Amino acid sequence: AQKITQTQPGMFVQEKEAVTLDCTYDTSDQSYGLFWYKQPSSGEMIFLIYQGSYDEQNATEGRYSLNFQKARKSANLVISASQLGDSAMYFCAMRERTGANNLFFGTGTRLTVIP
Amino acid sequence: ETGVTQSPTHLIKTRGQQVTLRCSSQSGHNTVSWYQQALGQGPQFIFQYYREEENGRGNFPPRFSGLQFPNYSSELNVNALELDDSALYLCASSVGTSVYQETQYFGPGTRLLVL
């Protein structure tokens, strides 16, 4: 089974609007971390936001927020007030307490911001 | 800027050759992880080094090997290159190891093309 599932290969959003990128995860660990990264065409993975499995509040970082629904095992990224520079690939990732200390990534969502 | 650098940025090799990719981690980061990202996919974990010892490995054959040095630099070596090894190779550094909350910071990657 896939550890991370991103069901939206591509999304479009109008500049200044908000957009939600979906992510569901699968783990039997009680302790885990969820991460979102942005990957522009240059290739570098840019860390955006983190949510821990025990965090009761949804994480926020500037225009980024994470809608964490633990019972549904979902960790959706919300980008508010989209900007043209937000156009990129977005990856959801998870790190479990057990295992090889690695990040499991989804297949990504390509976001295009329309002027 | 994450402070993680990689060299070279691009590389072209032929099947059967050997290649060495290099990464320089952030100062103070004792852990380096290497990922392979095929076109259109999310990154896949190759292995992780902590204080110069391999600390976890993904589903990659032994011809993928690595080294980590005391000066926060590391190498990924791939022997007997195959066409499917063509990918973006990303290194990521972090402070410690068995902490699921810890963020990994990525370098810009090396694009390898095997002909």
mmCIF file of C-alpha atoms in Angstrom, chain A residues 4-114:
data_model
loop_
_atom_site.group_PDB
_atom_site.id
_atom_site.type_symbol
_atom_site.label_atom_id
_atom_site.label_comp_id
_atom_site.label_asym_id
_atom_site.label_seq_id
_atom_site.Cartn_x
_atom_site.Cartn_y
_atom_site.Cartn_z
ATOM 1 C CA ILE A 4 1.289 8.803 0.814
ATOM 2 C CA THR A 5 -1.438 9.375 -1.779
ATOM 3 C CA GLN A 6 -1.905 12.599 -3.687
ATOM 4 C CA THR A 7 -4.878 12.212 -6.010
ATOM 5 C CA GLN A 8 -4.621 15.523 -7.853
ATOM 6 C CA PRO A 9 -1.979 15.381 -10.615
ATOM 7 C CA GLY A 10 -2.667 19.017 -11.507
ATOM 8 C CA MET A 11 -4.542 21.958 -10.076
ATOM 9 C CA PHE A 12 -5.281 25.458 -11.345
ATOM 10 C CA VAL A 13 -6.028 28.466 -9.178
ATOM 11 C CA GLN A 14 -6.682 32.093 -9.914
ATOM 12 C CA GLU A 15 -4.158 34.544 -8.534
ATOM 13 C CA LYS A 16 -5.150 35.807 -5.034
ATOM 14 C CA GLU A 17 -7.531 32.879 -4.501
ATOM 15 C CA ALA A 18 -7.034 30.031 -2.020
ATOM 16 C CA VAL A 19 -6.358 26.449 -3.064
ATOM 17 C CA THR A 20 -6.338 23.113 -1.233
ATOM 18 C CA LEU A 21 -3.982 20.309 -2.212
ATOM 19 C CA ASP A 22 -5.057 16.886 -0.987
ATOM 20 C CA CYS A 23 -2.922 14.319 0.815
ATOM 21 C CA THR A 24 -3.847 11.085 2.551
ATOM 22 C CA TYR A 25 -1.432 8.831 4.361
ATOM 23 C CA ASP A 26 -1.212 5.289 5.647
ATOM 24 C CA THR A 27 0.721 4.247 8.717
ATOM 25 C CA SER A 28 0.337 1.990 11.727
ATOM 26 C CA ASP A 29 2.697 4.154 13.796
ATOM 27 C CA GLN A 30 1.179 6.367 16.465
ATOM 28 C CA SER A 31 4.054 8.814 16.160
ATOM 29 C CA TYR A 32 4.778 10.360 12.794
ATOM 30 C CA GLY A 33 5.424 13.656 11.109
ATOM 31 C CA LEU A 34 3.811 15.071 8.000
ATOM 32 C CA PHE A 35 5.609 17.500 5.735
ATOM 33 C CA TRP A 36 4.854 19.509 2.642
ATOM 34 C CA TYR A 37 7.542 20.494 0.167
ATOM 35 C CA LYS A 38 7.458 22.741 -2.883
ATOM 36 C CA GLN A 39 9.551 21.858 -5.916
ATOM 37 C CA PRO A 40 9.969 24.565 -8.565
ATOM 38 C CA SER A 41 11.213 23.628 -12.010
ATOM 39 C CA SER A 42 14.779 24.169 -10.772
ATOM 40 C CA GLY A 43 14.450 20.929 -8.795
ATOM 41 C CA GLU A 44 15.189 21.960 -5.212
ATOM 42 C CA MET A 45 12.725 20.680 -2.606
ATOM 43 C CA ILE A 46 11.692 23.605 -0.414
ATOM 44 C CA PHE A 47 10.261 22.811 3.006
ATOM 45 C CA LEU A 48 6.929 24.537 3.630
ATOM 46 C CA ILE A 49 5.201 23.201 6.731
ATOM 47 C CA TYR A 50 5.220 20.411 9.317
ATOM 48 C CA GLN A 51 2.479 18.725 11.356
ATOM 49 C CA GLY A 52 3.176 16.210 14.098
ATOM 50 C CA SER A 53 0.798 13.354 14.808
ATOM 51 C CA TYR A 54 0.213 14.583 18.360
ATOM 52 C CA ASP A 55 -0.308 18.211 17.430
ATOM 53 C CA GLU A 56 -3.883 19.211 18.195
ATOM 54 C CA GLN A 57 -3.718 22.509 16.355
ATOM 55 C CA ASN A 58 -3.385 22.741 12.599
ATOM 56 C CA ALA A 59 0.031 24.020 11.594
ATOM 57 C CA THR A 60 0.335 27.397 9.914
ATOM 58 C CA GLU A 61 3.295 29.114 8.247
ATOM 59 C CA GLY A 62 2.449 32.422 6.657
ATOM 60 C CA ARG A 63 0.133 31.748 3.708
ATOM 61 C CA TYR A 64 0.410 27.981 4.215
ATOM 62 C CA SER A 65 -1.760 25.990 6.556
ATOM 63 C CA LEU A 66 -2.204 22.292 7.021
ATOM 64 C CA ASN A 67 -5.696 20.881 7.473
ATOM 65 C CA PHE A 68 -4.930 17.842 9.638
ATOM 66 C CA GLN A 69 -7.701 15.288 10.092
ATOM 67 C CA LYS A 70 -6.119 12.432 11.986
ATOM 68 C CA ALA A 71 -9.093 10.075 11.979
ATOM 69 C CA ARG A 72 -9.331 10.371 8.198
ATOM 70 C CA LYS A 73 -5.551 10.222 7.847
ATOM 71 C CA SER A 74 -5.504 13.319 5.733
ATOM 72 C CA ALA A 75 -3.116 16.278 5.740
ATOM 73 C CA ASN A 76 -4.244 18.752 3.133
ATOM 74 C CA LEU A 77 -2.211 21.853 2.328
ATOM 75 C CA VAL A 78 -4.083 25.127 2.024
ATOM 76 C CA ILE A 79 -2.407 28.024 0.242
ATOM 77 C CA SER A 80 -4.153 31.336 0.733
ATOM 78 C CA ALA A 81 -3.882 34.377 -1.536
ATOM 79 C CA SER A 82 -2.094 32.472 -4.318
ATOM 80 C CA GLN A 83 0.752 34.195 -6.102
ATOM 81 C CA LEU A 84 2.278 33.523 -9.510
ATOM 82 C CA GLY A 85 5.425 32.295 -7.777
ATOM 83 C CA ASP A 86 3.416 29.511 -6.148
ATOM 84 C CA SER A 87 3.312 27.673 -9.479
ATOM 85 C CA ALA A 88 5.328 24.491 -8.818
ATOM 86 C CA MET A 89 5.080 20.823 -7.863
ATOM 87 C CA TYR A 90 3.940 20.187 -4.311
ATOM 88 C CA PHE A 91 4.814 17.012 -2.445
ATOM 89 C CA CYS A 92 3.323 15.609 0.720
ATOM 90 C CA ALA A 93 5.682 13.441 2.776
ATOM 91 C CA MET A 94 5.633 11.439 5.980
ATOM 92 C CA ARG A 95 8.271 10.276 8.399
ATOM 93 C CA GLU A 96 7.425 7.493 10.839
ATOM 94 C CA ARG A 97 8.937 6.977 14.288
ATOM 95 C CA THR A 98 9.902 3.438 13.358
ATOM 96 C CA GLY A 99 11.654 2.370 10.183
ATOM 97 C CA ALA A 100 14.623 3.689 8.274
ATOM 98 C CA ASN A 101 14.327 7.385 9.237
ATOM 99 C CA ASN A 102 13.365 8.337 5.735
ATOM 100 C CA LEU A 103 10.650 10.470 4.213
ATOM 101 C CA PHE A 104 7.948 8.760 2.170
ATOM 102 C CA PHE A 105 6.757 11.024 -0.628
ATOM 103 C CA GLY A 106 3.610 11.123 -2.695
ATOM 104 C CA THR A 107 3.592 11.563 -6.453
ATOM 105 C CA GLY A 108 2.978 15.278 -6.186
ATOM 106 C CA THR A 109 0.489 17.849 -7.436
ATOM 107 C CA ARG A 110 1.402 20.397 -10.080
ATOM 108 C CA LEU A 111 -0.126 23.747 -9.148
ATOM 109 C CA THR A 112 -0.539 26.427 -11.783
ATOM 110 C CA VAL A 113 -1.513 29.935 -10.712
ATOM 111 C CA ILE A 114 -3.393 31.846 -13.401
#
